[in-house]
mmCIF file of C-alpha atoms in Angstrom:
data_model
loop_
_atom_site.group_PDB
_atom_site.id
_atom_site.type_symbol
_atom_site.label_atom_id
_atom_site.label_comp_id
_atom_site.label_asym_id
_atom_site.label_seq_id
_atom_site.Cartn_x
_atom_site.Cartn_y
_atom_site.Cartn_z
ATOM 1 C CA MET L 1 23.693 4.685 -7.538
ATOM 2 C CA THR L 2 20.089 5.816 -7.953
ATOM 3 C CA ILE L 3 17.359 4.488 -5.398
ATOM 4 C CA ALA L 4 13.626 4.705 -6.325
ATOM 5 C CA LEU L 5 11.274 5.165 -3.210
ATOM 6 C CA ILE L 6 7.666 4.698 -5.263
ATOM 7 C CA ASP L 7 5.571 7.386 -3.695
ATOM 8 C CA TYR L 8 2.449 6.016 -4.356
ATOM 9 C CA GLY L 9 0.578 7.518 -0.796
ATOM 10 C CA ALA L 10 0.523 4.407 0.254
ATOM 11 C CA GLY L 11 3.884 4.389 2.318
ATOM 12 C CA ASN L 12 6.112 4.934 5.196
ATOM 13 C CA LEU L 13 8.057 6.827 3.465
ATOM 14 C CA HIS L 14 9.825 8.889 6.209
ATOM 15 C CA SER L 15 11.100 5.583 7.823
ATOM 16 C CA VAL L 16 12.009 4.300 4.888
ATOM 17 C CA HIS L 17 13.345 6.817 3.647
ATOM 18 C CA ASN L 18 16.237 7.395 6.958
ATOM 19 C CA ALA L 19 16.411 3.348 7.533
ATOM 20 C CA LEU L 20 18.026 3.432 4.031
ATOM 21 C CA ARG L 21 19.892 6.528 4.255
ATOM 22 C CA ALA L 22 21.352 4.902 7.725
ATOM 23 C CA ALA L 23 21.771 1.611 5.626
ATOM 24 C CA GLY L 24 24.162 3.615 3.648
ATOM 25 C CA ALA L 25 22.644 4.881 0.928
ATOM 26 C CA THR L 26 23.190 8.621 -0.457
ATOM 27 C CA ASN L 27 20.991 8.941 -3.652
ATOM 28 C CA ILE L 28 17.693 8.565 -2.683
ATOM 29 C CA ALA L 29 14.743 9.031 -5.008
ATOM 30 C CA VAL L 30 11.503 9.536 -3.459
ATOM 31 C CA THR L 31 9.280 9.515 -6.816
ATOM 32 C CA ALA L 32 6.007 9.240 -8.029
ATOM 33 C CA ASP L 33 7.862 9.605 -11.679
ATOM 34 C CA ALA L 34 7.792 6.405 -14.278
ATOM 35 C CA ASP L 35 10.185 7.737 -16.060
ATOM 36 C CA VAL L 36 12.539 7.903 -12.910
ATOM 37 C CA VAL L 37 11.428 4.290 -11.389
ATOM 38 C CA ALA L 38 12.547 3.161 -14.734
ATOM 39 C CA LYS L 39 15.953 4.474 -14.952
ATOM 40 C CA ALA L 40 16.621 3.724 -11.374
ATOM 41 C CA ASP L 41 20.027 0.949 -10.320
ATOM 42 C CA ARG L 42 17.523 0.071 -7.398
ATOM 43 C CA ILE L 43 13.624 -0.025 -6.232
ATOM 44 C CA VAL L 44 11.819 -0.326 -3.141
ATOM 45 C CA LEU L 45 7.895 -0.232 -3.176
ATOM 46 C CA PRO L 46 6.707 0.306 0.571
ATOM 47 C CA GLY L 47 3.344 0.166 0.956
ATOM 48 C CA VAL L 48 1.033 0.734 4.417
ATOM 49 C CA GLY L 49 -3.002 -0.351 4.395
ATOM 50 C CA ALA L 50 -5.728 -2.314 2.282
ATOM 51 C CA PHE L 51 -4.437 -4.113 -0.610
ATOM 52 C CA ALA L 52 -7.010 -3.165 -2.844
ATOM 53 C CA ALA L 53 -6.603 0.568 -2.205
ATOM 54 C CA CYS L 54 -2.316 -0.077 -2.564
ATOM 55 C CA ALA L 55 -3.203 -1.710 -5.495
ATOM 56 C CA GLY L 56 -5.309 0.568 -7.225
ATOM 57 C CA ALA L 57 -2.602 3.552 -5.719
ATOM 58 C CA LEU L 58 -0.489 2.735 -7.930
ATOM 59 C CA ARG L 59 -2.003 1.747 -10.502
ATOM 60 C CA ALA L 60 -3.106 5.361 -10.702
ATOM 61 C CA VAL L 61 0.275 6.301 -10.966
ATOM 62 C CA PRO L 62 0.809 7.019 -14.717
ATOM 63 C CA GLY L 63 3.307 4.826 -16.143
ATOM 64 C CA MET L 64 3.849 3.845 -13.267
ATOM 65 C CA ILE L 65 3.270 -0.556 -13.808
ATOM 66 C CA GLU L 66 5.052 -0.219 -17.188
ATOM 67 C CA ALA L 67 8.168 1.237 -15.566
ATOM 68 C CA LEU L 68 8.475 -1.348 -13.404
ATOM 69 C CA GLU L 69 7.216 -4.036 -15.764
ATOM 70 C CA LEU L 70 10.550 -3.021 -17.730
ATOM 71 C CA ARG L 71 13.444 -1.939 -15.378
ATOM 72 C CA VAL L 72 12.637 -4.690 -12.406
ATOM 73 C CA ARG L 73 11.007 -7.697 -14.426
ATOM 74 C CA LYS L 74 12.781 -7.780 -18.173
ATOM 75 C CA GLN L 75 15.823 -5.257 -17.298
ATOM 76 C CA GLY L 76 16.820 -6.884 -13.770
ATOM 77 C CA ALA L 77 17.048 -4.260 -11.395
ATOM 78 C CA PRO L 78 16.704 -5.400 -8.267
ATOM 79 C CA PHE L 79 13.676 -4.906 -6.515
ATOM 80 C CA LEU L 80 12.691 -4.455 -2.691
ATOM 81 C CA GLY L 81 8.530 -4.255 -1.529
ATOM 82 C CA ILE L 82 7.963 -3.854 1.885
ATOM 83 C CA CYS L 83 4.635 -5.120 3.891
ATOM 84 C CA VAL L 84 1.377 -4.570 1.234
ATOM 85 C CA GLY L 85 4.158 -3.371 -1.223
ATOM 86 C CA MET L 86 5.598 -7.433 -0.934
ATOM 87 C CA GLN L 87 1.650 -8.039 -1.014
ATOM 88 C CA LEU L 88 1.535 -6.573 -3.863
ATOM 89 C CA MET L 89 3.719 -8.957 -6.063
ATOM 90 C CA ALA L 90 1.826 -11.580 -6.121
ATOM 91 C CA GLU L 91 -0.963 -12.841 -8.284
ATOM 92 C CA THR L 92 -4.239 -12.143 -6.253
ATOM 93 C CA GLY L 93 -5.080 -10.104 -2.885
ATOM 94 C CA GLU L 94 -8.245 -11.182 -0.755
ATOM 95 C CA GLU L 95 -8.788 -8.555 1.517
ATOM 96 C CA TYR L 96 -12.342 -6.850 1.043
ATOM 97 C CA GLY L 97 -12.395 -8.894 -2.075
ATOM 98 C CA VAL L 98 -9.987 -10.806 -4.459
ATOM 99 C CA HIS L 99 -7.812 -8.282 -6.688
ATOM 100 C CA ALA L 100 -5.450 -8.658 -8.921
ATOM 101 C CA GLY L 101 -1.688 -7.756 -7.701
ATOM 102 C CA LEU L 102 1.398 -7.256 -9.928
ATOM 103 C CA GLY L 103 1.253 -11.279 -10.536
ATOM 104 C CA TRP L 104 5.646 -11.232 -10.097
ATOM 105 C CA MET L 105 4.454 -14.095 -7.722
ATOM 106 C CA LYS L 106 2.102 -16.945 -8.039
ATOM 107 C CA GLY L 107 0.435 -16.661 -4.786
ATOM 108 C CA THR L 108 -2.098 -15.031 -2.577
ATOM 109 C CA VAL L 109 -2.432 -12.519 -0.116
ATOM 110 C CA ALA L 110 -5.457 -14.089 2.488
ATOM 111 C CA LEU L 111 -6.706 -13.296 5.523
ATOM 112 C CA LEU L 112 -4.646 -14.563 9.117
ATOM 113 C CA THR L 113 -7.134 -17.180 10.334
ATOM 114 C CA PRO L 114 -5.274 -18.878 13.443
ATOM 115 C CA THR L 115 -7.169 -21.031 15.631
ATOM 116 C CA ASP L 116 -5.124 -19.838 18.926
ATOM 117 C CA PRO L 117 -7.063 -17.092 20.816
ATOM 118 C CA ALA L 118 -3.987 -16.195 21.897
ATOM 119 C CA ALA L 119 -2.045 -15.547 18.617
ATOM 120 C CA LYS L 120 -4.270 -11.994 17.418
ATOM 121 C CA VAL L 121 -5.138 -10.762 14.625
ATOM 122 C CA PRO L 122 -3.047 -8.324 12.947
ATOM 123 C CA HIS L 123 -0.018 -10.352 13.862
ATOM 124 C CA MET L 124 2.079 -7.109 16.002
ATOM 125 C CA GLY L 125 5.675 -6.844 17.313
ATOM 126 C CA TRP L 126 8.548 -8.700 16.956
ATOM 127 C CA ASN L 127 9.083 -12.490 15.538
ATOM 128 C CA ASP L 128 11.626 -14.730 14.320
ATOM 129 C CA VAL L 129 13.070 -14.311 11.065
ATOM 130 C CA VAL L 130 13.235 -18.347 9.488
ATOM 131 C CA PRO L 131 15.061 -18.662 6.212
ATOM 132 C CA THR L 132 13.484 -22.045 4.391
ATOM 133 C CA LEU L 133 15.730 -21.275 0.873
ATOM 134 C CA PRO L 134 19.394 -19.500 1.231
ATOM 135 C CA HIS L 135 19.229 -16.393 -0.345
ATOM 136 C CA PRO L 136 22.025 -13.972 -0.215
ATOM 137 C CA LEU L 137 19.885 -11.534 1.893
ATOM 138 C CA ILE L 138 18.041 -12.991 4.296
ATOM 139 C CA GLU L 139 19.572 -13.994 8.112
ATOM 140 C CA PRO L 140 17.589 -15.528 10.722
ATOM 141 C CA GLY L 141 16.910 -13.380 13.092
ATOM 142 C CA GLU L 142 14.168 -11.218 14.799
ATOM 143 C CA ALA L 143 12.183 -8.499 13.211
ATOM 144 C CA TYR L 144 9.068 -6.314 13.641
ATOM 145 C CA PHE L 145 6.165 -7.783 12.282
ATOM 146 C CA LEU L 146 2.284 -5.303 11.545
ATOM 147 C CA HIS L 147 -0.176 -7.605 9.240
ATOM 148 C CA SER L 148 -3.640 -8.779 9.511
ATOM 149 C CA TYR L 149 -3.544 -10.605 5.479
ATOM 150 C CA ALA L 150 -0.828 -13.201 4.176
ATOM 151 C CA TYR L 151 0.642 -14.499 1.481
ATOM 152 C CA ARG L 152 0.814 -17.574 0.866
ATOM 153 C CA GLY L 153 2.265 -19.240 -2.238
ATOM 154 C CA ALA L 154 5.886 -19.858 -4.208
ATOM 155 C CA ASP L 155 9.001 -18.944 -3.907
ATOM 156 C CA VAL L 156 8.858 -18.712 -0.130
ATOM 157 C CA ILE L 157 12.240 -18.042 1.284
ATOM 158 C CA ALA L 158 11.608 -17.097 5.232
ATOM 159 C CA THR L 159 8.876 -17.639 7.788
ATOM 160 C CA THR L 160 7.674 -16.989 11.240
ATOM 161 C CA GLU L 161 5.480 -17.913 13.401
ATOM 162 C CA HIS L 162 2.254 -17.082 14.546
ATOM 163 C CA ASP L 163 0.333 -20.305 15.235
ATOM 164 C CA GLY L 164 1.756 -22.086 12.296
ATOM 165 C CA PRO L 165 3.882 -20.832 9.915
ATOM 166 C CA VAL L 166 3.196 -17.879 8.109
ATOM 167 C CA THR L 167 5.742 -16.089 5.093
ATOM 168 C CA ALA L 168 7.643 -13.920 6.091
ATOM 169 C CA ALA L 169 9.869 -12.883 2.944
ATOM 170 C CA ILE L 170 9.363 -13.935 -1.221
ATOM 171 C CA GLY L 171 12.313 -14.028 -3.410
ATOM 172 C CA ARG L 172 13.099 -14.970 -7.006
ATOM 173 C CA ASP L 173 15.526 -12.986 -9.378
ATOM 174 C CA THR L 174 15.719 -10.020 -8.526
ATOM 175 C CA MET L 175 12.880 -9.181 -6.809
ATOM 176 C CA LEU L 176 12.566 -9.768 -3.085
ATOM 177 C CA GLY L 177 9.565 -8.838 -1.238
ATOM 178 C CA LEU L 178 9.859 -8.372 3.429
ATOM 179 C CA GLN L 179 6.232 -8.930 4.973
ATOM 180 C CA PHE L 180 8.278 -7.274 7.983
ATOM 181 C CA HIS L 181 9.212 -3.960 8.113
ATOM 182 C CA PRO L 182 12.559 -3.652 7.561
ATOM 183 C CA GLU L 183 12.512 -0.200 8.932
ATOM 184 C CA LYS L 184 11.440 -0.828 11.977
ATOM 185 C CA SER L 185 13.862 -4.126 12.774
ATOM 186 C CA GLN L 186 16.741 -2.109 14.328
ATOM 187 C CA ARG L 187 20.021 -3.585 13.704
ATOM 188 C CA TYR L 188 18.303 -6.872 12.012
ATOM 189 C CA GLY L 189 16.272 -4.531 9.122
ATOM 190 C CA LEU L 190 19.522 -1.732 8.633
ATOM 191 C CA ALA L 191 21.633 -4.862 7.982
ATOM 192 C CA LEU L 192 18.848 -6.550 5.895
ATOM 193 C CA LEU L 193 19.042 -2.596 3.806
ATOM 194 C CA GLU L 194 23.054 -2.529 3.283
ATOM 195 C CA ARG L 195 23.195 -6.060 1.773
ATOM 196 C CA PHE L 196 19.660 -5.182 -0.775
ATOM 197 C CA LEU L 197 21.810 -2.175 -1.503
ATOM 198 C CA THR L 198 25.100 -3.267 -2.273
ATOM 199 C CA TRP L 199 23.799 -6.948 -3.642
ATOM 200 C CA ARG L 200 24.211 -7.856 -7.317
ATOM 201 C CA PRO L 201 21.873 -10.665 -8.244
#
């Protein structure tokens, strides 16, 4: 089984790669090659930084958007988006203007605007993940978050609390997105990655 870990210059590749290996993956292709992605059994899209920069970097990789559409949307390969990689699944992101995402989920990514001064932005640290809909990969637990923008829209399957509910995970069909970092979430994150590696949607 091949795991394509997409390298588009916007992800915490080393940590995610190590976490996937710790979860049991043995054939991980860290790649910017659309042909590799189009043939992979599972696909992981990490992301750190601003939505617009990440979206632009992903679109700049020749054939990558087309490969993702083919392998994930048409052929149903299991897909995992992490942090900004999850946010890119949305229709739009509102960081430094309005920018197009992949459009896989009907929603937008907007700035966190807590009214409680104690709820700082960025939202950083350990928080509970609370499932809102049943999903085979998402269990209650505590995970590590680091973000200033959050997804708002359809297909929310888990939330966390930061002066009100904030999206922690989204999912539909063979697609899963995590706002938190499983690679930094110790046993909870590794167990989730283990489930992803054996997931048969």
